[in-house]
Tab-separated table of C-alpha atoms and ligand atoms in Angstrom:
chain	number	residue	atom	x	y	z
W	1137	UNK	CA	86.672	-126.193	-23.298
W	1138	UNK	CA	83.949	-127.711	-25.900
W	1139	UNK	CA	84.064	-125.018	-29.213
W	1140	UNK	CA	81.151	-124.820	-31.471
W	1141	UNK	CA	81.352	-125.527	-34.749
W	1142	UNK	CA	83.368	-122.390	-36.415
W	1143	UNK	CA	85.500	-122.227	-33.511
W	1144	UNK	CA	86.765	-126.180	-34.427
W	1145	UNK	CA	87.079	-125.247	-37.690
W	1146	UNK	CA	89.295	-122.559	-37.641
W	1147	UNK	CA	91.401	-123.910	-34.844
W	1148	UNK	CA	91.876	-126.841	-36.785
W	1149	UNK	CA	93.474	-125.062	-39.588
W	1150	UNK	CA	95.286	-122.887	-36.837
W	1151	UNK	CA	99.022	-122.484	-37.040
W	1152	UNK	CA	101.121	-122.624	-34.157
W	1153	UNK	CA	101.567	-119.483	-32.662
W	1154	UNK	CA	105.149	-118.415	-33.176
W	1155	UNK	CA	106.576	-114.914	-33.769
W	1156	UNK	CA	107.307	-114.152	-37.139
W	1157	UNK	CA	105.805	-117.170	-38.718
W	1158	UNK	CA	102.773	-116.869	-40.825
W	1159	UNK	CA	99.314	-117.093	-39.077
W	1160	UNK	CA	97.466	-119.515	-41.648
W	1161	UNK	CA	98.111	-122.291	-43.316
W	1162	UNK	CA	101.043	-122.003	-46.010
W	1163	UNK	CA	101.266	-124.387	-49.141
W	1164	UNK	CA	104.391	-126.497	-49.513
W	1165	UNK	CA	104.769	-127.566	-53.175
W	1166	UNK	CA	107.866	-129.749	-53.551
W	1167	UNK	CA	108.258	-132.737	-55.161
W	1168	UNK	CA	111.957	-133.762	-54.237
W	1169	UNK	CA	113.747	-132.649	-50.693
W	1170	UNK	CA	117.214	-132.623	-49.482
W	1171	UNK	CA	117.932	-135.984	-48.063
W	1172	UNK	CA	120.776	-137.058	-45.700
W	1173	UNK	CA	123.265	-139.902	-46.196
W	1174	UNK	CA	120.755	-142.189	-43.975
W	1175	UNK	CA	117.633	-143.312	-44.738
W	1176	UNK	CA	114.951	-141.585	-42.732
W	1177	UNK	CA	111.330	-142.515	-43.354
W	1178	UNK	CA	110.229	-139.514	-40.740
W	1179	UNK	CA	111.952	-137.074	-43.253
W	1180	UNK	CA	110.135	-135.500	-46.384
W	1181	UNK	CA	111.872	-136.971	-49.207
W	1182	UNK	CA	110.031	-137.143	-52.170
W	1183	UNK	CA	106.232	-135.866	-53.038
W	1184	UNK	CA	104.298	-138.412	-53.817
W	1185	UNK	CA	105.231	-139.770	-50.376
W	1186	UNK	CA	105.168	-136.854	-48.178
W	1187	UNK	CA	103.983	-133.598	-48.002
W	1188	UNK	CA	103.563	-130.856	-45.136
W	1189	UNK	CA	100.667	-129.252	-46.632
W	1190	UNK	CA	98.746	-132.559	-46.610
W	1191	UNK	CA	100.251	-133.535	-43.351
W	1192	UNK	CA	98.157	-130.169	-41.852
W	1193	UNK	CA	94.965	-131.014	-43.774
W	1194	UNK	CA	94.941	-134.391	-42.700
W	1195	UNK	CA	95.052	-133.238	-39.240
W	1196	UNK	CA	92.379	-131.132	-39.311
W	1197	UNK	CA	89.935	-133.669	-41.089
W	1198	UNK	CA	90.901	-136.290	-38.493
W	1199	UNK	CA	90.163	-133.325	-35.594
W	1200	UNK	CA	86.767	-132.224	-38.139
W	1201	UNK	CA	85.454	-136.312	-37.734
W	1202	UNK	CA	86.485	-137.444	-34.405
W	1203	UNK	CA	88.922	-139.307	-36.270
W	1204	UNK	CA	92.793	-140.194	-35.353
W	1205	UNK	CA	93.880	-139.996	-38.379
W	1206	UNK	CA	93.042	-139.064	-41.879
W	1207	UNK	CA	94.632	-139.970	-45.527
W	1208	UNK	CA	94.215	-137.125	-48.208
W	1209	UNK	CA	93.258	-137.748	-52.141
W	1210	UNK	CA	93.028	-136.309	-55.361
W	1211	UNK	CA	89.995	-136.175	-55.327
W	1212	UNK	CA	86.656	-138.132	-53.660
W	1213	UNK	CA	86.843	-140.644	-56.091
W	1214	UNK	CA	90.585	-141.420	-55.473
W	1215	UNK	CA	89.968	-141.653	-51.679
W	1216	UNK	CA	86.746	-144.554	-52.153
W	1217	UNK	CA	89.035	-146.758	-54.445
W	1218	UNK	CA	91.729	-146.264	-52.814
W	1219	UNK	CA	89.771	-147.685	-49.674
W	1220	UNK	CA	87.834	-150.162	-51.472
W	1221	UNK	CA	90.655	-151.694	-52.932
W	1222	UNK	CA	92.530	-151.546	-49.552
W	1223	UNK	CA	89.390	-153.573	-48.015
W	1224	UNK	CA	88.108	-155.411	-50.634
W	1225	UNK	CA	89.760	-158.908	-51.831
W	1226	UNK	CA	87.999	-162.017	-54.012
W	1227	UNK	CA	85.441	-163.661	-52.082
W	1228	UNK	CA	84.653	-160.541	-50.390
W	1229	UNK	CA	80.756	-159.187	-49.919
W	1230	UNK	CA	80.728	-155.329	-50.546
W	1231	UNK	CA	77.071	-153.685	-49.681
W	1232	UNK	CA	77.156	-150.273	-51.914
W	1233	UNK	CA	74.044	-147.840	-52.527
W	1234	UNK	CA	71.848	-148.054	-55.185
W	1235	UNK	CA	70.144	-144.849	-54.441
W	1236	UNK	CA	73.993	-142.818	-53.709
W	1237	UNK	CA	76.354	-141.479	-55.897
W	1238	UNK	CA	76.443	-143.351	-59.076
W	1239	UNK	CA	80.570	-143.614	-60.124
W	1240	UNK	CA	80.774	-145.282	-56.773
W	1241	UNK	CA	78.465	-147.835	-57.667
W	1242	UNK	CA	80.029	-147.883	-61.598
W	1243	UNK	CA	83.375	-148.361	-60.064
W	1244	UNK	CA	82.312	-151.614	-57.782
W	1245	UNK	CA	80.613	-153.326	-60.420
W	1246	UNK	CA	83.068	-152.675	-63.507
W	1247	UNK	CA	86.564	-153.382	-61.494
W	1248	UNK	CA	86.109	-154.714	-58.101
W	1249	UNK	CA	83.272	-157.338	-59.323
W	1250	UNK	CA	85.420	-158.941	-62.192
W	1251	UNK	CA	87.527	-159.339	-59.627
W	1252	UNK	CA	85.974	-161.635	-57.939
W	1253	UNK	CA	84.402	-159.328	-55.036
W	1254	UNK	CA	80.275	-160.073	-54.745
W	1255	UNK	CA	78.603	-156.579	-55.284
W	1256	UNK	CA	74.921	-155.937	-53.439
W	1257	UNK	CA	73.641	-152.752	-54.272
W	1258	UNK	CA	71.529	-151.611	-51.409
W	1259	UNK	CA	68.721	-148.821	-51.042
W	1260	UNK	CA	69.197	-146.660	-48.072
W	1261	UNK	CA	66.023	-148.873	-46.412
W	1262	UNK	CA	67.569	-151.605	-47.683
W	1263	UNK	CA	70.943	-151.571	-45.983
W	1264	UNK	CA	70.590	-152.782	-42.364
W	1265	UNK	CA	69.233	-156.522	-43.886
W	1266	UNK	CA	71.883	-156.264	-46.647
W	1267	UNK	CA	74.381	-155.665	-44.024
W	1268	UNK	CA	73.834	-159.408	-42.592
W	1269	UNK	CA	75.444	-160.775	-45.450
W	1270	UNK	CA	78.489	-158.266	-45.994
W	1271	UNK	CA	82.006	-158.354	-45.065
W	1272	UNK	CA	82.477	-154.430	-45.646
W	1273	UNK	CA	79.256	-152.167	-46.051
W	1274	UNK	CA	79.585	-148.916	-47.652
W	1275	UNK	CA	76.805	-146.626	-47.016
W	1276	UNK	CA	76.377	-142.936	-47.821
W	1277	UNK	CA	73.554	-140.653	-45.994
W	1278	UNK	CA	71.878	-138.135	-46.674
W	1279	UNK	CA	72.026	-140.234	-50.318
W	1280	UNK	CA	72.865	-138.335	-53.389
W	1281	UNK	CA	70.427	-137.183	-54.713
W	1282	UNK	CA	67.632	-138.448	-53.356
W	1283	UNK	CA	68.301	-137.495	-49.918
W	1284	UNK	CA	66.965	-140.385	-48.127
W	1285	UNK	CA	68.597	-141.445	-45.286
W	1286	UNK	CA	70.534	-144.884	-43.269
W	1287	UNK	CA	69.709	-145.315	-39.325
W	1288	UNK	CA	73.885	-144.972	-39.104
W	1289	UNK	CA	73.624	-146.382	-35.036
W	1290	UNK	CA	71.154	-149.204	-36.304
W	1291	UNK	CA	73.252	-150.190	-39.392
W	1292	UNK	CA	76.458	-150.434	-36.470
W	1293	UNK	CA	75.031	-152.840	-34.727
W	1294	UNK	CA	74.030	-155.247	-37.817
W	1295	UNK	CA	77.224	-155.175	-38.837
W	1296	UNK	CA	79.179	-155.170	-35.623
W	1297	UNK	CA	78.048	-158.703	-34.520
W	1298	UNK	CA	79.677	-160.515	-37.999
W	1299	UNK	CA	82.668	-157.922	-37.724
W	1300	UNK	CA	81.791	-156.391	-41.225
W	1301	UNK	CA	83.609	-152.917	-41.980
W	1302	UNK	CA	81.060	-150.291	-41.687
W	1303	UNK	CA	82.742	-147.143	-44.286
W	1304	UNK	CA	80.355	-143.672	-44.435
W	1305	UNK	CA	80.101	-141.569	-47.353
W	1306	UNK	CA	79.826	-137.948	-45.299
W	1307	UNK	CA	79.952	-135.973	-48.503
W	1308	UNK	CA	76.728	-134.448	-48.209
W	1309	UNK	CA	76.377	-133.843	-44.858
W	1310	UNK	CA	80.068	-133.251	-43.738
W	1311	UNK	CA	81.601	-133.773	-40.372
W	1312	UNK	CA	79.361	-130.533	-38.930
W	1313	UNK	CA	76.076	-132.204	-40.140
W	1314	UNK	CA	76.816	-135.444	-38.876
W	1315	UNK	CA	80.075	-137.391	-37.144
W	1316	UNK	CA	79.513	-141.578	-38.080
W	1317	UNK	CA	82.247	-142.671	-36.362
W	1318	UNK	CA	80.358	-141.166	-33.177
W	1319	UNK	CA	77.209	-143.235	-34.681
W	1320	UNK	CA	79.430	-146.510	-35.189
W	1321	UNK	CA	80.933	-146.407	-38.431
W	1322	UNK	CA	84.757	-147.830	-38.450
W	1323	UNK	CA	85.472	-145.447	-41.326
W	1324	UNK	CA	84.410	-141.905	-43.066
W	1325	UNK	CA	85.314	-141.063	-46.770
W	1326	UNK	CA	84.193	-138.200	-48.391
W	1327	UNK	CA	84.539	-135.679	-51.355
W	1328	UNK	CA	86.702	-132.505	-50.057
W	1329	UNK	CA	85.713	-131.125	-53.291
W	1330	UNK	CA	82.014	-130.253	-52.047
W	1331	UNK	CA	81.590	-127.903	-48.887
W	1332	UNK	CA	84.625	-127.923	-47.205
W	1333	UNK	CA	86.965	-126.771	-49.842
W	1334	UNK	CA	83.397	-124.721	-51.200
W	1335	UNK	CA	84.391	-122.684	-54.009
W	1336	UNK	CA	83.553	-124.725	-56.888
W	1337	UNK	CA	87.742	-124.658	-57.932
W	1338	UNK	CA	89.272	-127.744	-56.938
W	1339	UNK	CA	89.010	-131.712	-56.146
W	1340	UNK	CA	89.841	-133.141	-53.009
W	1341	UNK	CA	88.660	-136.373	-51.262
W	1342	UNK	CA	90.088	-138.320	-47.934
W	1343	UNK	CA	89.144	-140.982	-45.501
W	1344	UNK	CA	89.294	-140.673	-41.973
W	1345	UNK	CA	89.175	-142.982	-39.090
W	1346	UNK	CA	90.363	-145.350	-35.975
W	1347	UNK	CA	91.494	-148.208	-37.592
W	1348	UNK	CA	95.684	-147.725	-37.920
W	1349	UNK	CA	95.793	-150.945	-39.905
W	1350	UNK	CA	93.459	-149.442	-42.796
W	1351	UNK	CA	94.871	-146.075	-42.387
W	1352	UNK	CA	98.757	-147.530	-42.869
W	1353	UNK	CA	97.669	-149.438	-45.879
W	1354	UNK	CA	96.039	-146.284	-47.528
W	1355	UNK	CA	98.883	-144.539	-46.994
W	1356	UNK	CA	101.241	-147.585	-48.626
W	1357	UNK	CA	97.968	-147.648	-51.733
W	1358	UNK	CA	98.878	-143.629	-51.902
W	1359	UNK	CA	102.434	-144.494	-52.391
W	1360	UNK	CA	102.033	-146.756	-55.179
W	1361	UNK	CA	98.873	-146.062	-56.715
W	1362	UNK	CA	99.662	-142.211	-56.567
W	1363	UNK	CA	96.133	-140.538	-56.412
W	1364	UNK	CA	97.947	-138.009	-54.601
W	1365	UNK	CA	96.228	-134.023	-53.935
W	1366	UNK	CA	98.604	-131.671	-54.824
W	1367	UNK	CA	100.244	-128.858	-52.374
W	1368	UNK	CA	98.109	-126.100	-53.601
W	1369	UNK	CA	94.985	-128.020	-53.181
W	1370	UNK	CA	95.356	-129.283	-49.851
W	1371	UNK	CA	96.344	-125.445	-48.923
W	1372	UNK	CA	92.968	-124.226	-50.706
W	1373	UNK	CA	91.114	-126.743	-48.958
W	1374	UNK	CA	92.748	-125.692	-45.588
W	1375	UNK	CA	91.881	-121.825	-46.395
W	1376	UNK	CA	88.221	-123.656	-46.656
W	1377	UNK	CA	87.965	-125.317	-43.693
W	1378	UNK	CA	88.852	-122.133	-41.550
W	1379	UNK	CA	85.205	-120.249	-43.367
W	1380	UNK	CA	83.133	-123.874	-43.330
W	1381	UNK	CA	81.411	-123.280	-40.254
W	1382	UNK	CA	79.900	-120.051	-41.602
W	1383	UNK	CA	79.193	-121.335	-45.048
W	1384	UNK	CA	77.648	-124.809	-43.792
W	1385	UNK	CA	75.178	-122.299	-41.765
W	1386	UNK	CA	74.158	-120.491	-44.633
W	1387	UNK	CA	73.994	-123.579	-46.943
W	1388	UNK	CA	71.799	-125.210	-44.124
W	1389	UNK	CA	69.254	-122.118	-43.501
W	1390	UNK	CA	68.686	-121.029	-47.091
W	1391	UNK	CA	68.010	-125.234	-47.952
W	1392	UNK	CA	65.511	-125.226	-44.698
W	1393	UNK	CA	63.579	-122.327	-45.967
W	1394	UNK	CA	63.981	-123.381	-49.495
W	1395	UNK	CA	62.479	-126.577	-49.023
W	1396	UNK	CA	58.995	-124.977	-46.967
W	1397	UNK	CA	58.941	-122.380	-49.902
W	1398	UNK	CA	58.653	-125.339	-52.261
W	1399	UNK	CA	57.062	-128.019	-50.799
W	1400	UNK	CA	53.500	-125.581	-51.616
W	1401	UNK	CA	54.545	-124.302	-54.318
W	1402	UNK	CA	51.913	-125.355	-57.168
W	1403	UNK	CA	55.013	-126.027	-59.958
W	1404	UNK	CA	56.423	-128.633	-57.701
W	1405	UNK	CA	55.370	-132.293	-57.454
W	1406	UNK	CA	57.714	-133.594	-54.640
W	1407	UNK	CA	60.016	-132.011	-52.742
W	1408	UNK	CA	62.722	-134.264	-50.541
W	1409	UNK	CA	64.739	-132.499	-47.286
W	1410	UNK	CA	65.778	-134.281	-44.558
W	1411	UNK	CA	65.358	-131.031	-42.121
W	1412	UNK	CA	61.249	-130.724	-43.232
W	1413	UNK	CA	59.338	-132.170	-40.229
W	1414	UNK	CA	57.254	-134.438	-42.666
W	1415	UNK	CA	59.670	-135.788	-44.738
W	1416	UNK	CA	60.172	-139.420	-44.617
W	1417	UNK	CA	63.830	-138.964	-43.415
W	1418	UNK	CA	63.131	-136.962	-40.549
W	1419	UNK	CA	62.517	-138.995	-37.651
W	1420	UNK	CA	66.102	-140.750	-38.203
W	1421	UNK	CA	67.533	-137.326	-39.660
W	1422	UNK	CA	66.728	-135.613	-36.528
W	1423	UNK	CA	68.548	-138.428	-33.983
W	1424	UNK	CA	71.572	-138.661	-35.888
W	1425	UNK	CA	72.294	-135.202	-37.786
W	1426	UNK	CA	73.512	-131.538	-36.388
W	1427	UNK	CA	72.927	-129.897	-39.602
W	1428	UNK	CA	70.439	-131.288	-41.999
W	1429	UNK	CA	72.510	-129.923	-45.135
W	1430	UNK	CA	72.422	-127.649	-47.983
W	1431	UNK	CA	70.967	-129.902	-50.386
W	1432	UNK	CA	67.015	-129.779	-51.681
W	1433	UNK	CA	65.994	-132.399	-53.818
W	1434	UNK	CA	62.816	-131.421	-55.877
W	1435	UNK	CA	60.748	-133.369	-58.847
W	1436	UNK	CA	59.645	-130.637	-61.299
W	1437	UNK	CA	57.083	-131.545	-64.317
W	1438	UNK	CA	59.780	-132.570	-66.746
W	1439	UNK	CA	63.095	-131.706	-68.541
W	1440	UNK	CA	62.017	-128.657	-69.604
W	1441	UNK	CA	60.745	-127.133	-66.485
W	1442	UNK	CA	64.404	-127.982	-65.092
W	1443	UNK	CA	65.686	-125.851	-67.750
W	1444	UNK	CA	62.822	-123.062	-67.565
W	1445	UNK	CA	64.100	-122.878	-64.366
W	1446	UNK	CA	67.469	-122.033	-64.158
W	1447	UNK	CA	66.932	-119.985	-67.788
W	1448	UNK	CA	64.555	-117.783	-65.803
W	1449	UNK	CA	66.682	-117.339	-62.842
W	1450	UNK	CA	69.139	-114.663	-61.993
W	1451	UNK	CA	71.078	-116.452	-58.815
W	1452	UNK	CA	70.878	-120.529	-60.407
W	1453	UNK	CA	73.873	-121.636	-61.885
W	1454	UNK	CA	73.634	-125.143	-63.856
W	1455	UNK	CA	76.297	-127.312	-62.673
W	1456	UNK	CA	76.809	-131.025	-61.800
W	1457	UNK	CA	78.652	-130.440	-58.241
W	1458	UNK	CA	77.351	-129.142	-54.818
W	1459	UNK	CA	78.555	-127.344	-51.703
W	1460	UNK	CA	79.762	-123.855	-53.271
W	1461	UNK	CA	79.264	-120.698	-52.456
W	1462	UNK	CA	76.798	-120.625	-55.637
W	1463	UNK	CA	72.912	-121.855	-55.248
W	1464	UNK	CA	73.700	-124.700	-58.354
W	1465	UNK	CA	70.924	-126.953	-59.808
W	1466	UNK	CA	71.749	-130.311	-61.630
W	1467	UNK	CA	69.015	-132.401	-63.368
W	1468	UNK	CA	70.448	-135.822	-62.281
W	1469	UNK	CA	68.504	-137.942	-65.013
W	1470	UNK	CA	71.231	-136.990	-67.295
W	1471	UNK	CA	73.443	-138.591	-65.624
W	1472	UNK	CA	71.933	-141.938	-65.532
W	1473	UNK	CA	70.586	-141.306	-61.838
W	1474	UNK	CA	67.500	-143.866	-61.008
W	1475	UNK	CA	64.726	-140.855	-60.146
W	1476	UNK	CA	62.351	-138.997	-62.992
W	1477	UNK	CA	63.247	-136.852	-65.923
W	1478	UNK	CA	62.197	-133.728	-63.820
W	1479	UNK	CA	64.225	-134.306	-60.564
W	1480	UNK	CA	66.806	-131.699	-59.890
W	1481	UNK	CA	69.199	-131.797	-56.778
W	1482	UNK	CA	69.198	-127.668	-55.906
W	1483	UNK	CA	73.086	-127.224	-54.002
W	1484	UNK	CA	71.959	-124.201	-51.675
W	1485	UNK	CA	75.085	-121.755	-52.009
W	1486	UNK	CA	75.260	-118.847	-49.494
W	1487	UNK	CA	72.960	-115.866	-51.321
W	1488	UNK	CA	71.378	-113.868	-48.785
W	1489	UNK	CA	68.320	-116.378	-48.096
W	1490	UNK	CA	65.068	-113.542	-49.251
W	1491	UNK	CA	66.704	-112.850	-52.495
W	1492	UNK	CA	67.625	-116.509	-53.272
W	1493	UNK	CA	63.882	-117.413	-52.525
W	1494	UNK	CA	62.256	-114.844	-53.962
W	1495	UNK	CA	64.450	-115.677	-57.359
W	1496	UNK	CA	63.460	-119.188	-57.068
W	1497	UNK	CA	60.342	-118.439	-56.890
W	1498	UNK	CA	59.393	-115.844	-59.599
W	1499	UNK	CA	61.715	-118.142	-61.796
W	1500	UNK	CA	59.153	-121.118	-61.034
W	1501	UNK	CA	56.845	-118.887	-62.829
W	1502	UNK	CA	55.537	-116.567	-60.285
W	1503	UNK	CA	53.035	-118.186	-58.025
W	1504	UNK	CA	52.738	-116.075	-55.008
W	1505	UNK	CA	54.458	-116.899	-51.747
E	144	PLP	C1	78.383	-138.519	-52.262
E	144	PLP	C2	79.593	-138.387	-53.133
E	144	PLP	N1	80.679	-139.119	-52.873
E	144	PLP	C3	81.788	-139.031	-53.634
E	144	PLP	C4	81.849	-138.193	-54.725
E	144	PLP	C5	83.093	-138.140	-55.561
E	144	PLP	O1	83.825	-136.996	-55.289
E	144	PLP	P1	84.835	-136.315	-56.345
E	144	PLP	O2	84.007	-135.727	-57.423
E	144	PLP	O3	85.585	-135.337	-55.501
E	144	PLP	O4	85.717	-137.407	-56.872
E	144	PLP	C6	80.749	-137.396	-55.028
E	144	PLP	C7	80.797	-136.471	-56.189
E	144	PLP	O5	79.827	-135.827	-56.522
E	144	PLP	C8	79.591	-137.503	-54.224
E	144	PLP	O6	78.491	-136.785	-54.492
């Protein structure tokens, strides 16, 4: 039986079905467990090494991206050093976006390159000839913010042929907008913190994927390193999962019809969405995404018009994250972001899509739809 969407997501959080036990997920917060005389790696025995909360989560992220196996963080940024420093040694060439999420890009050049790893930062239409020169390529699509997008199948086979490690950044879209492993990728990593957990109250991150030698050596980096989630997170994150396919709908429709309110609206000078038939995106967007996201990326006049509009607004909420239930709008100049004073990334939350447009658009300052 092939499920949609909702279906996979809330029989991946699914407990079994056994009488008397509870029907969702339940958190397990320990940090020490009986142990027996022997030693038994297969038993829970201390919490930064095990944990049955985490154990569940990680199964449903691995069933979420077509994955067999997932390793949970503390949060997104825990999960891509953790990998990076797993796959990364001196001498080797790491491809990382220019145009994508800008800690990841901080964290390659101030710790991995002093350490003797060659850093190439990469525009999304710069990756596939970047890749020919890369042991490990990190790409992340739809980018954030700019929400351009990598040919994930093309950027496969450039890196297939030298046997470079192709690793995805599926924050933004998540596995129900897009699945790279099916497009080629070797391994997903992502922020848990965005959609799936949703609720703007916690930070979660993971990687997911086929290849049991990286997987076992995350784990062993977990161990040591001890960027570990805790129990209550990983259970929030579960109690996520089961409402994602709803909430990924609603984030997806109210961005589509946000983005054709905008794109005419005489206040706005660009307007980027990977879903809008003429955006430069689309063509690849449309091959290799389910979902084209919740995300609208829009360049307003300036600074001030960013603030005008989220001042004006009843529904906007100002905040540097994405994903929750809230419609949230973050000026990403201030934080360093290569894109124009005015640019604002607008998180679509899950507002009844009339009211959220029609608040956009009278806080805009009223032109007529
Ligand atoms: C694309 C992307 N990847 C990774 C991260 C890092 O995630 P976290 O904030 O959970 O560490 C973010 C955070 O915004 C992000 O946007």
């Amino acid at each position: 039986m092939t499920y949609g969407d909702s279906t996979r997501s809330l029989k991946a959080v699914a407990a079994e079905h056994v009488p008397g036990n509870p029907v969702g997920p339940v958190p397990v917060p320990a940090s020490a467990y009986h142990i027996g005389a022997d030693e038994d790696d297969a038993l829970d025995s201390y919490g930064r090494r095990h944990n049955p909360t985490w154990r569940q989560l990680e199964k449903a992220l691995a069933h979420l991206e077509g994955a067999a196996a997932a390793v949970s963080f503390g949060s997104g940024m825990a999960a891509i050093t953790s990998l990076l420093r797993v796959i990364t040694e001196p001498g080797t060439t790491l491809v990382v976006p220019a145009d994508g999420y800008y800690q990841v890009r901080a964290y390659a050049t101030e710790y991995l390159a002093p350490r003797g790893v060659t850093v190439i930062q990469a525009r999304c239409d710069e990756m596939c000839d970047a890749a020919g020169d890369a042991d490990v390529v990190f790409a992340e699509t739809p980018s954030n913010p700019g929400l351009d997008v990598v040919d994930l199948h093309r950027l496969a086979m450039q890196c297939r042929p030298r046997g470079a490690l192709l690793v995805v950044d599926n924050t933004t879209a998540t596995p129900l907008g897009q699945q790279p492993l099916a497009l080629g990728a070797d391994l997903v990593v992502a922020s848990a913190t965005k959609a799936l957990a949703g609720h703007h109250d916690l930070l979660a991150g993971y990687v997911a994927g086929n290849r049991a030698d990286v997987i076992e050596r995350l784990g062993r980096e977990r161990l040591l390193a001890g960027p570990i989630l805790g129990a209550f997170e990983a259970w929030l994150v579960l109690r996520g999962l089961g409402t994602l396919g709803l909430r990924f709908d609603r984030h997806c429709q109210n961005a589509a019809a946000l983005a054709m309110m905008l794109r005419s609206h005489p206040a706005v000078a660009s307007v980027r969405y990977p879903g809008l038939p003429d955006d430069p995106s689309h063509g690849v967007a449309a091959r290799q995404m389910r979902r084209f996201g919740g995300i609208v990326a829009v360049e307003l006049a300036d600074v001030d018009a960013v603030h005008a509009l989220i001042g004006r607004s009843d529904l906007l909420v100002g905040a540097t994250s994405f994903g929750g239930v809230h419609t949230s709008v973050d000026r990403r100049a201030r934080w360093g972001d290569p894109v124009p004073p005015g640019f604002a990334r607008i998180s679509c939350g899950i507002e009844d899509t009339d009211d959220l447009l029609a608040d956009i658009e009278s806080a805009l300052g009223g032109a007529g739809r």
